[in-house]
Amino acid sequence: MDKVLARGSGNPAARPRARTALTLAVAGVAVVAATVTVASSASAGTTLGSAAAESGRYFGTAVAAYKLSDSTYVGILNREFNMVTPENEMKWDATEPSQNQFNYTNADRIVSHAQANGMRVRGHALAWHSQQPGWAQSLSGAALRSAMTNHVTQVATHYKGKIYAWDVVNEAFADGGTGARRDSNLQRTGDDWIEVAFRAARTADPGAKLCYNDYNTDGQNAKSNAVYAMVQDFKARGVPIDCVGFQSHFNSASPVPSDYQANLQRFANLGVDVQITELDIEGSGTTQADNYGRVVRACLAVSRCTGITVWGIRDSDSWRASGTPLLFDGSGNKKPAYTSVLNALNGGGTPPPTTAPPTTTPATTAPPTTPPPSGNGCTGSLTLNQWQGGFVTYVRVTAGANPINGWNVVLTLPGGATITNTWSAQPSGTTGTVNFRNLDYNGSIAPGQSTEFGFQGTGVGPSGTATCSVR
Ligand code: 9MR
């Protein structure tokens, strides 16, 4: 389906070893000095794009055409990224400033730059209530519907074969607790405007993945539930949809949701790809870096999360520049958030904190007169996040009075529940009574300390406590 041979794209299974060998060979004499970096992962990528490609994913950025003459900007773009999204140049106002008169000059510059440098392109956005040209803003009813269909058809045809994925429809749902569609001139043409746009896009470019894209849908809430229901309905009725984009614009008022990964996973379970499409996180230093790491690890944990796009390169390029939300500072230097993202892509940040064994020397005096606490030696407590038709359960495993070096948690799922995805533990099955065993990195827990694993499923999830035993 890919028409552009992308740097770092293709069959994930075929690439990593070859790249590793090349990287190490090129590193040559520098290997000794670089031991600390290289040793952490035999196949570590050294740029965002190459690190993401190790797991078959892309790492992209929004690009503004007028910045393609800025050498610092282009240097970072070409070095780090293997997907680009035109930040404004493919929007309706830019591509069809007068009705049926199309202008692709700036969008074409970005597409040409991408093709010349082995990057793929996410098209953004065919149908949206915002950034419409004035002539479209003043249309309604059948005239607007037909103008929209024509726009989708013309633009998707112009770029046929050059787009990895299109944001066919952007931001069509309202914020707040209603789960309603957002009011707009497009919405007032009838509820079916979204599926009409998707069908027109499929007809025009059958090779592009077709995405629905929105914000404030990054965790489970009324808005994301409404998008979920739409995707479920589209899949059931054969409306062509291949992916859902999660914009992921975060700040202190809108932080990374605790169920971010679970939310990506429940959409993936509907049979669509999920993509993080406009990531930026306001902040600085360690806090910002940690949040970026969480987002990247969430995507990596969801097999159908196919890639991540940040919404700009340097902080100064951001639509929210004052919030310094990106991976490079205004001078183009890598920020701690960059390192956190690269480490996460390379798998370096994955293991949850497990507490080191106590460093105090055991007492050499008289043996204890009371026997150490007996029993199972660990406990398992469950936190359930339930929604209609699905759930995520987090299990906290806590050691008793003695250190433990391996654990088993056994619990029984309610009838009809099926596990679809587990992280940080190895499950024995997906229904009924399931035994979860620690992984290599989280079996050892110091006295009184804990670690956490989780699983997602369909149906009603378990809650309460689980039986924990030491291995
Ligand atoms: O980053 C874009 C900015 O340059 C534009 O002025 C703005 C106008 O609406 O759109 C910004 O990009 C938006 C994207 O197209 C859709 N999701 C929200 C993004 C940030 O506003």
Short mmCIF file of C-alpha atoms and ligand atoms in Angstrom, two decimals:
data_model
loop_
_atom_site.label_atom_id
_atom_site.label_comp_id
_atom_site.label_asym_id
_atom_site.label_seq_id
_atom_site.Cartn_x
_atom_site.Cartn_y
_atom_site.Cartn_z
CA MET A 1 0.00 0.00 0.00
CA ASP A 2 2.94 2.29 0.41
CA LYS A 3 3.87 4.09 -2.70
CA VAL A 4 6.80 5.95 -1.25
CA LEU A 5 9.63 3.79 -0.07
CA ALA A 6 10.10 5.18 3.38
CA ARG A 7 13.24 5.33 5.43
CA GLY A 8 12.66 2.87 8.20
CA SER A 9 9.41 1.53 6.82
CA GLY A 10 8.55 -1.88 5.46
CA ASN A 11 8.44 -5.25 7.09
CA PRO A 12 9.40 -4.77 10.72
CA ALA A 13 10.75 -8.27 11.03
CA ALA A 14 13.16 -7.78 8.16
CA ARG A 15 14.79 -4.53 9.20
CA PRO A 16 16.20 -4.28 12.68
CA ARG A 17 19.11 -6.72 12.46
CA ALA A 18 20.42 -5.19 9.25
CA ARG A 19 20.25 -1.71 10.68
CA THR A 20 21.97 -2.75 13.88
CA ALA A 21 24.83 -4.33 12.02
CA LEU A 22 25.27 -1.24 9.92
CA THR A 23 25.07 1.09 12.87
CA LEU A 24 27.67 -0.84 14.80
CA ALA A 25 29.95 -1.15 11.80
CA VAL A 26 29.75 2.57 11.12
CA ALA A 27 30.36 3.28 14.78
CA GLY A 28 33.59 1.29 14.36
CA VAL A 29 36.36 2.62 16.57
CA ALA A 30 33.89 4.65 18.57
CA VAL A 31 32.30 1.56 20.03
CA VAL A 32 34.48 1.44 23.13
CA ALA A 33 33.75 5.02 24.06
CA ALA A 34 30.07 4.50 23.34
CA THR A 35 29.75 1.31 25.34
CA VAL A 36 27.33 2.72 27.85
CA THR A 37 24.89 3.81 25.16
CA VAL A 38 25.15 0.79 22.93
CA ALA A 39 25.16 -1.80 25.66
CA SER A 40 21.68 -0.94 26.87
CA SER A 41 20.08 -2.32 23.74
CA ALA A 42 21.70 -4.28 20.98
CA SER A 43 19.38 -2.73 18.40
CA ALA A 44 19.02 0.82 19.71
CA GLY A 45 18.08 3.43 17.12
CA THR A 46 19.99 6.69 17.36
CA THR A 47 17.26 8.93 15.98
CA LEU A 48 13.54 9.10 16.65
CA GLY A 49 12.67 7.70 13.23
CA SER A 50 15.15 4.84 13.29
CA ALA A 51 14.29 3.92 16.88
CA ALA A 52 10.57 3.84 16.07
CA ALA A 53 11.28 1.80 12.96
CA GLU A 54 12.88 -0.91 15.09
CA SER A 55 9.35 -1.92 16.09
CA GLY A 56 7.81 -1.18 12.68
CA ARG A 57 6.48 2.22 13.69
CA TYR A 58 7.07 5.71 12.34
CA PHE A 59 7.99 8.90 14.16
CA GLY A 60 6.68 12.04 12.53
CA THR A 61 6.30 15.77 12.95
CA ALA A 62 4.06 18.53 11.72
CA VAL A 63 5.87 20.62 9.11
CA ALA A 64 5.26 24.15 7.88
CA ALA A 65 6.21 24.74 4.24
CA TYR A 66 7.64 28.20 4.88
CA LYS A 67 10.18 26.74 7.31
CA LEU A 68 11.74 24.47 4.70
CA SER A 69 14.27 27.22 4.00
CA ASP A 70 15.44 27.21 7.65
CA SER A 71 18.55 25.04 7.71
CA THR A 72 18.40 24.22 11.43
CA TYR A 73 14.79 23.16 11.04
CA VAL A 74 15.45 21.06 7.97
CA GLY A 75 18.55 19.53 9.51
CA ILE A 76 16.56 18.19 12.45
CA LEU A 77 13.64 17.19 10.24
CA ASN A 78 15.78 15.14 7.89
CA ARG A 79 17.82 13.56 10.65
CA GLU A 80 15.07 12.57 13.09
CA PHE A 81 11.74 12.03 11.36
CA ASN A 82 10.32 9.59 8.82
CA MET A 83 6.72 10.88 8.60
CA VAL A 84 5.47 14.41 8.07
CA THR A 85 2.07 16.08 8.44
CA PRO A 86 1.56 19.43 6.74
CA GLU A 87 0.57 21.63 9.67
CA ASN A 88 -1.83 23.85 7.67
CA GLU A 89 -1.06 23.40 3.97
CA MET A 90 -3.55 20.62 3.15
CA LYS A 91 -6.49 22.21 4.95
CA TRP A 92 -9.55 23.31 2.99
CA ASP A 93 -8.74 27.05 3.11
CA ALA A 94 -5.24 26.38 1.78
CA THR A 95 -6.10 23.92 -0.99
CA GLU A 96 -9.36 25.35 -2.34
CA PRO A 97 -9.29 29.11 -1.69
CA SER A 98 -11.97 29.69 -4.33
CA GLN A 99 -14.60 27.10 -5.09
CA ASN A 100 -13.28 24.46 -7.46
CA GLN A 101 -9.96 26.26 -7.89
CA PHE A 102 -7.28 24.27 -6.19
CA ASN A 103 -3.89 25.45 -5.02
CA TYR A 104 -1.44 22.78 -3.98
CA THR A 105 1.75 24.85 -4.06
CA ASN A 106 2.69 24.73 -0.39
CA ALA A 107 1.37 21.24 0.27
CA ASP A 108 3.27 19.96 -2.76
CA ARG A 109 6.49 21.48 -1.39
CA ILE A 110 6.12 19.43 1.75
CA VAL A 111 5.22 16.25 -0.11
CA SER A 112 8.21 16.70 -2.46
CA HIS A 113 10.54 17.29 0.47
CA ALA A 114 9.21 14.16 2.17
CA GLN A 115 9.60 12.03 -0.95
CA ALA A 116 13.10 13.32 -1.62
CA ASN A 117 14.13 12.41 1.92
CA GLY A 118 12.43 9.05 2.33
CA MET A 119 9.65 10.23 4.59
CA ARG A 120 5.98 9.36 4.32
CA VAL A 121 3.09 11.81 4.60
CA ARG A 122 0.01 11.97 6.80
CA GLY A 123 -2.59 14.08 5.02
CA HIS A 124 -4.40 16.57 7.26
CA ALA A 125 -7.34 17.22 6.98
CA LEU A 126 -9.99 16.73 4.29
CA ALA A 127 -13.21 17.69 6.10
CA TRP A 128 -13.22 19.91 9.19
CA HIS A 129 -15.46 22.61 10.61
CA SER A 130 -12.43 24.88 11.06
CA GLN A 131 -10.09 26.54 8.56
CA GLN A 132 -12.71 26.46 5.83
CA PRO A 133 -12.40 29.02 3.04
CA GLY A 134 -14.88 31.87 3.30
CA TRP A 135 -16.97 30.60 0.40
CA ALA A 136 -17.51 27.24 2.12
CA GLN A 137 -18.31 28.87 5.47
CA SER A 138 -21.25 30.59 3.83
CA LEU A 139 -22.65 27.45 2.20
CA SER A 140 -25.19 25.09 3.76
CA GLY A 141 -27.37 22.12 2.95
CA ALA A 142 -27.01 20.28 -0.34
CA ALA A 143 -24.64 22.89 -1.78
CA LEU A 144 -22.20 22.46 1.10
CA ARG A 145 -22.52 18.68 1.04
CA SER A 146 -21.66 18.57 -2.63
CA ALA A 147 -18.81 21.09 -2.18
CA MET A 148 -17.39 18.94 0.63
CA THR A 149 -17.60 15.76 -1.43
CA ASN A 150 -15.94 17.48 -4.36
CA HIS A 151 -13.19 18.82 -2.10
CA VAL A 152 -12.45 15.40 -0.59
CA THR A 153 -12.45 13.80 -4.04
CA GLN A 154 -10.25 16.41 -5.69
CA VAL A 155 -7.63 16.65 -2.96
CA ALA A 156 -7.41 12.90 -2.32
CA THR A 157 -7.12 12.36 -6.09
CA HIS A 158 -4.35 14.95 -6.44
CA TYR A 159 -2.33 13.13 -3.76
CA LYS A 160 -3.36 9.63 -4.77
CA GLY A 161 -0.54 7.20 -4.04
CA LYS A 162 1.45 9.70 -1.98
CA ILE A 163 -0.35 9.62 1.34
CA TYR A 164 0.17 7.01 4.07
CA ALA A 165 -2.94 8.06 5.98
CA TRP A 166 -5.53 10.81 5.63
CA ASP A 167 -7.27 12.55 8.48
CA VAL A 168 -10.50 12.37 6.50
CA VAL A 169 -12.61 14.00 9.18
CA ASN A 170 -11.22 16.11 12.01
CA GLU A 171 -12.80 17.07 15.35
CA ALA A 172 -16.44 16.25 14.59
CA PHE A 173 -17.50 15.58 18.17
CA ALA A 174 -18.38 18.09 20.88
CA ASP A 175 -16.47 18.48 24.13
CA GLY A 176 -18.21 17.91 27.43
CA GLY A 177 -20.31 15.09 28.69
CA THR A 178 -22.93 14.73 26.01
CA GLY A 179 -21.12 12.61 23.43
CA ALA A 180 -22.93 14.65 20.78
CA ARG A 181 -21.63 15.72 17.43
CA ARG A 182 -20.10 19.19 17.30
CA ASP A 183 -22.45 21.71 15.75
CA SER A 184 -21.08 23.02 12.45
CA ASN A 185 -22.21 23.82 8.95
CA LEU A 186 -21.05 20.34 7.92
CA GLN A 187 -22.95 18.66 10.76
CA ARG A 188 -26.09 20.54 9.79
CA THR A 189 -25.97 18.88 6.36
CA GLY A 190 -26.89 15.64 8.14
CA ASP A 191 -25.31 13.04 10.42
CA ASP A 192 -24.05 11.04 7.46
CA TRP A 193 -21.56 13.73 6.37
CA ILE A 194 -18.72 11.82 8.03
CA GLU A 195 -19.33 8.54 6.25
CA VAL A 196 -19.88 10.35 2.96
CA ALA A 197 -16.44 11.92 3.34
CA PHE A 198 -14.84 8.55 4.13
CA ARG A 199 -16.47 6.88 1.13
CA ALA A 200 -15.37 9.67 -1.20
CA ALA A 201 -11.80 9.44 0.12
CA ARG A 202 -11.70 5.66 -0.36
CA THR A 203 -12.91 5.98 -3.92
CA ALA A 204 -10.36 8.67 -4.72
CA ASP A 205 -7.33 6.96 -3.12
CA PRO A 206 -7.94 3.33 -2.23
CA GLY A 207 -4.34 2.96 -1.04
CA ALA A 208 -4.42 5.54 1.74
CA LYS A 209 -5.39 4.62 5.28
CA LEU A 210 -8.44 6.63 6.27
CA CYS A 211 -8.49 8.06 9.79
CA TYR A 212 -10.87 9.88 12.07
CA ASN A 213 -8.85 12.40 14.15
CA ASP A 214 -9.80 14.26 17.34
CA TYR A 215 -8.62 15.77 20.65
CA ASN A 216 -9.83 15.18 24.21
CA THR A 217 -10.42 11.61 23.17
CA ASP A 218 -7.12 10.42 24.66
CA GLY A 219 -8.71 8.75 27.68
CA GLN A 220 -12.04 7.11 28.16
CA ASN A 221 -14.72 9.81 28.41
CA ALA A 222 -18.05 10.74 26.88
CA LYS A 223 -16.39 12.16 23.76
CA SER A 224 -14.11 9.18 23.13
CA ASN A 225 -17.02 6.84 23.86
CA ALA A 226 -18.99 8.57 21.13
CA VAL A 227 -16.11 8.23 18.65
CA TYR A 228 -15.76 4.60 19.71
CA ALA A 229 -19.44 3.99 18.98
CA MET A 230 -19.09 5.64 15.58
CA VAL A 231 -16.09 3.49 14.64
CA GLN A 232 -17.90 0.38 15.83
CA ASP A 233 -20.90 1.35 13.72
CA PHE A 234 -18.73 2.09 10.66
CA LYS A 235 -17.01 -1.28 10.95
CA ALA A 236 -20.38 -3.03 11.32
CA ARG A 237 -21.85 -1.30 8.26
CA GLY A 238 -18.76 -1.45 6.07
CA VAL A 239 -18.06 2.28 6.02
CA PRO A 240 -14.36 2.48 5.10
CA ILE A 241 -12.30 3.49 8.14
CA ASP A 242 -8.79 2.23 8.88
CA CYS A 243 -7.49 4.29 11.76
CA VAL A 244 -8.25 6.66 14.58
CA GLY A 245 -5.94 9.56 15.39
CA PHE A 246 -5.50 10.75 18.97
CA GLN A 247 -4.16 14.29 18.86
CA SER A 248 -2.73 14.20 22.40
CA HIS A 249 -2.26 17.89 23.14
CA PHE A 250 -1.43 17.83 26.85
CA ASN A 251 -0.82 20.42 29.57
CA SER A 252 -1.47 20.72 33.29
CA ALA A 253 -5.17 21.33 32.69
CA SER A 254 -5.36 18.39 30.32
CA PRO A 255 -2.74 15.87 31.44
CA VAL A 256 -1.94 12.47 29.96
CA PRO A 257 -4.90 10.36 31.13
CA SER A 258 -4.16 7.40 33.37
CA ASP A 259 -6.06 5.13 31.00
CA TYR A 260 -4.30 6.43 27.88
CA GLN A 261 -2.94 3.03 26.86
CA ALA A 262 -6.17 1.24 27.67
CA ASN A 263 -8.09 3.73 25.57
CA LEU A 264 -5.78 3.23 22.57
CA GLN A 265 -6.15 -0.50 23.02
CA ARG A 266 -9.95 -0.52 23.11
CA PHE A 267 -10.04 1.32 19.79
CA ALA A 268 -7.44 -1.04 18.32
CA ASN A 269 -9.65 -3.90 19.44
CA LEU A 270 -12.33 -2.60 17.07
CA GLY A 271 -10.04 -3.52 14.19
CA VAL A 272 -8.53 -0.14 13.34
CA ASP A 273 -5.00 1.19 13.62
CA VAL A 274 -4.46 3.90 16.18
CA GLN A 275 -1.99 6.74 15.77
CA ILE A 276 -0.82 9.55 18.01
CA THR A 277 -1.20 12.41 15.60
CA GLU A 278 -0.40 15.81 17.16
CA LEU A 279 1.54 15.11 20.33
CA ASP A 280 2.78 17.98 22.44
CA ILE A 281 3.10 18.21 26.22
CA GLU A 282 3.59 21.57 27.89
CA GLY A 283 6.23 21.73 30.63
CA SER A 284 9.93 21.22 31.06
CA GLY A 285 12.60 19.02 32.55
CA THR A 286 11.94 15.68 34.15
CA THR A 287 8.20 16.01 34.45
CA GLN A 288 7.77 16.73 30.78
CA ALA A 289 10.27 13.99 29.90
CA ASP A 290 8.42 11.45 32.03
CA ASN A 291 5.10 12.32 30.44
CA TYR A 292 6.54 11.95 26.96
CA GLY A 293 8.00 8.59 27.96
CA ARG A 294 4.60 7.42 29.19
CA VAL A 295 2.92 8.34 25.93
CA VAL A 296 5.54 6.57 23.83
CA ARG A 297 5.45 3.44 25.98
CA ALA A 298 1.66 3.36 25.72
CA CYS A 299 1.89 3.35 21.94
CA LEU A 300 4.58 0.67 21.96
CA ALA A 301 2.41 -1.51 24.18
CA VAL A 302 -0.45 -1.46 21.66
CA SER A 303 0.47 -3.48 18.62
CA ARG A 304 -1.88 -1.53 16.34
CA CYS A 305 -0.46 1.82 17.44
CA THR A 306 1.47 2.33 14.23
CA GLY A 307 3.22 5.62 14.90
CA ILE A 308 3.60 8.90 16.72
CA THR A 309 3.66 12.43 15.32
CA VAL A 310 4.72 15.44 17.38
CA TRP A 311 3.10 18.77 16.51
CA GLY A 312 6.23 20.63 15.51
CA ILE A 313 10.00 20.36 15.87
CA ARG A 314 11.36 23.12 18.15
CA ASP A 315 9.44 24.77 20.97
CA SER A 316 9.49 27.94 18.91
CA ASP A 317 7.69 26.12 16.07
CA SER A 318 4.75 25.16 18.28
CA TRP A 319 1.24 26.59 18.11
CA ARG A 320 1.69 26.75 21.90
CA ALA A 321 5.28 28.06 21.92
CA SER A 322 5.02 29.62 25.38
CA GLY A 323 4.31 26.19 26.85
CA THR A 324 7.60 24.79 25.46
CA PRO A 325 5.80 21.54 24.59
CA LEU A 326 8.15 19.93 22.06
CA LEU A 327 11.31 17.80 21.95
CA PHE A 328 13.83 20.44 20.79
CA ASP A 329 14.42 23.88 22.31
CA GLY A 330 14.25 27.07 20.29
CA SER A 331 17.87 26.64 19.24
CA GLY A 332 17.30 23.09 18.04
CA ASN A 333 18.98 21.39 21.01
CA LYS A 334 17.61 18.07 22.25
CA LYS A 335 15.62 18.46 25.47
CA PRO A 336 15.30 15.86 28.26
CA ALA A 337 11.96 14.99 26.66
CA TYR A 338 13.82 13.98 23.50
CA THR A 339 16.05 11.59 25.42
CA SER A 340 13.06 10.16 27.23
CA VAL A 341 11.26 9.52 23.93
CA LEU A 342 14.34 7.97 22.33
CA ASN A 343 14.93 5.73 25.34
CA ALA A 344 11.30 4.67 25.39
CA LEU A 345 11.39 3.88 21.67
CA ASN A 346 14.48 1.79 22.30
CA GLY A 347 12.77 -0.03 25.14
CA GLY A 348 15.06 1.55 27.70
CA GLY A 349 12.35 3.09 29.81
CA THR A 350 9.86 0.28 29.98
CA PRO A 351 10.36 -1.61 33.23
CA PRO A 352 8.24 -0.21 36.02
CA PRO A 353 10.21 0.65 39.13
CA THR A 354 10.99 -2.43 41.13
CA THR A 355 12.62 -1.74 44.44
CA ALA A 356 16.23 -2.74 44.92
CA PRO A 357 16.93 -5.35 47.62
CA PRO A 358 17.78 -3.89 51.00
CA THR A 359 21.40 -2.83 51.29
CA THR A 360 21.69 -3.09 55.07
CA THR A 361 23.79 -5.96 56.36
CA PRO A 362 21.70 -8.65 58.02
CA ALA A 363 22.15 -8.89 61.76
CA THR A 364 24.80 -11.40 62.84
CA THR A 365 23.66 -11.58 66.43
CA ALA A 366 21.24 -14.09 67.84
CA PRO A 367 18.72 -15.53 65.44
CA PRO A 368 15.23 -14.10 65.72
CA THR A 369 13.21 -15.71 68.40
CA THR A 370 9.98 -15.27 66.51
CA PRO A 371 9.55 -17.05 63.18
CA PRO A 372 9.34 -14.85 60.08
CA PRO A 373 5.83 -14.17 58.90
CA SER A 374 4.50 -17.14 57.04
CA GLY A 375 1.66 -17.33 54.55
CA ASN A 376 1.70 -16.53 50.88
CA GLY A 377 4.25 -13.76 51.18
CA CYS A 378 2.45 -11.39 48.81
CA THR A 379 -0.93 -9.88 48.19
CA GLY A 380 -2.69 -8.82 45.02
CA SER A 381 -5.20 -6.01 44.95
CA LEU A 382 -7.25 -5.07 41.91
CA THR A 383 -8.37 -1.73 40.52
CA LEU A 384 -11.07 -2.01 37.90
CA ASN A 385 -11.84 0.54 35.18
CA GLN A 386 -15.08 -0.70 33.62
CA TRP A 387 -17.01 0.67 30.66
CA GLN A 388 -19.84 -0.77 28.62
CA GLY A 389 -18.47 -3.87 26.97
CA GLY A 390 -14.90 -3.64 28.20
CA PHE A 391 -12.53 -3.11 31.10
CA VAL A 392 -9.00 -2.59 32.27
CA THR A 393 -7.84 -4.15 35.53
CA TYR A 394 -4.64 -3.06 37.28
CA VAL A 395 -3.19 -5.52 39.81
CA ARG A 396 -0.83 -4.30 42.53
CA VAL A 397 1.41 -7.06 43.85
CA THR A 398 2.82 -6.25 47.28
CA ALA A 399 5.48 -8.27 49.09
CA GLY A 400 4.93 -9.23 52.73
CA ALA A 401 7.59 -9.12 55.42
CA ASN A 402 10.17 -10.93 53.29
CA PRO A 403 11.67 -10.11 49.92
CA ILE A 404 10.27 -12.20 47.09
CA ASN A 405 11.92 -13.26 43.86
CA GLY A 406 8.95 -14.34 41.81
CA TRP A 407 5.19 -14.27 42.10
CA ASN A 408 1.99 -15.80 40.78
CA VAL A 409 -1.35 -14.07 40.91
CA VAL A 410 -4.44 -16.19 40.34
CA LEU A 411 -7.84 -14.71 39.75
CA THR A 412 -11.09 -15.79 38.20
CA LEU A 413 -12.71 -13.65 35.54
CA PRO A 414 -16.48 -13.25 35.60
CA GLY A 415 -18.32 -15.39 33.04
CA GLY A 416 -18.18 -13.90 29.55
CA ALA A 417 -15.05 -11.84 30.22
CA THR A 418 -12.10 -12.35 27.87
CA ILE A 419 -8.65 -10.85 28.22
CA THR A 420 -7.42 -9.19 25.03
CA ASN A 421 -4.12 -7.71 26.20
CA THR A 422 -1.84 -8.07 29.23
CA TRP A 423 1.19 -5.99 30.21
CA SER A 424 3.96 -6.58 32.76
CA ALA A 425 2.89 -10.21 33.45
CA GLN A 426 2.51 -13.50 31.59
CA PRO A 427 -1.07 -14.83 31.68
CA SER A 428 -1.89 -18.55 31.43
CA GLY A 429 -5.10 -17.97 29.46
CA THR A 430 -7.74 -15.44 28.57
CA THR A 431 -10.94 -16.69 30.28
CA GLY A 432 -12.02 -18.27 33.56
CA THR A 433 -9.30 -18.79 36.14
CA VAL A 434 -6.06 -17.18 34.96
CA ASN A 435 -2.60 -17.45 36.47
CA PHE A 436 -0.40 -14.36 35.96
CA ARG A 437 3.30 -14.88 36.41
CA ASN A 438 5.93 -12.15 36.81
CA LEU A 439 8.25 -11.24 33.93
CA ASP A 440 12.04 -11.27 34.30
CA TYR A 441 12.31 -7.67 35.40
CA ASN A 442 9.52 -7.43 37.96
CA GLY A 443 9.72 -10.69 39.94
CA SER A 444 11.86 -9.29 42.73
CA ILE A 445 10.06 -7.13 45.25
CA ALA A 446 11.51 -5.89 48.53
CA PRO A 447 9.52 -6.32 51.78
CA GLY A 448 6.47 -4.10 51.82
CA GLN A 449 7.12 -2.82 48.30
CA SER A 450 5.01 -3.46 45.25
CA THR A 451 4.85 -3.68 41.48
CA GLU A 452 1.91 -3.45 39.12
CA PHE A 453 0.65 -5.28 36.07
CA GLY A 454 -2.55 -4.99 34.12
CA PHE A 455 -4.80 -6.44 31.53
CA GLN A 456 -7.61 -5.33 29.28
CA GLY A 457 -10.60 -7.31 28.15
CA THR A 458 -14.11 -7.46 26.87
CA GLY A 459 -17.10 -8.09 29.12
CA VAL A 460 -17.14 -7.39 32.83
CA GLY A 461 -13.77 -7.30 34.57
CA PRO A 462 -12.74 -8.69 37.97
CA SER A 463 -12.37 -6.54 41.07
CA GLY A 464 -11.47 -6.99 44.73
CA THR A 465 -8.42 -9.03 45.62
CA ALA A 466 -6.52 -11.87 43.98
CA THR A 467 -4.60 -14.80 45.38
CA CYS A 468 -0.87 -14.06 45.31
CA SER A 469 1.80 -16.64 46.00
CA VAL A 470 5.57 -16.60 45.94
CA ARG A 471 7.44 -18.74 43.42
O1 9MR B 1 -0.84 24.13 14.39
C1 9MR B 1 -1.89 24.70 13.64
C2 9MR B 1 -1.82 26.21 13.70
O2 9MR B 1 -0.68 26.66 12.99
C3 9MR B 1 -3.07 26.81 13.14
O3 9MR B 1 -3.04 28.18 13.34
C4 9MR B 1 -4.28 26.20 13.81
C5 9MR B 1 -5.53 26.79 13.23
O4 9MR B 1 -6.67 26.06 13.50
O5 9MR B 1 -4.28 24.80 13.61
C6 9MR B 1 -3.19 24.21 14.23
O6 9MR B 1 -3.26 22.82 14.10
C7 9MR B 1 -4.39 22.19 14.69
C8 9MR B 1 -4.68 20.95 13.90
O7 9MR B 1 -4.86 21.28 12.55
C9 9MR B 1 -5.91 20.23 14.43
N1 9MR B 1 -5.81 19.97 15.83
C10 9MR B 1 -5.45 21.10 16.65
C11 9MR B 1 -4.17 21.73 16.13
C12 9MR B 1 -3.71 22.80 17.07
O8 9MR B 1 -4.64 23.85 17.09
#
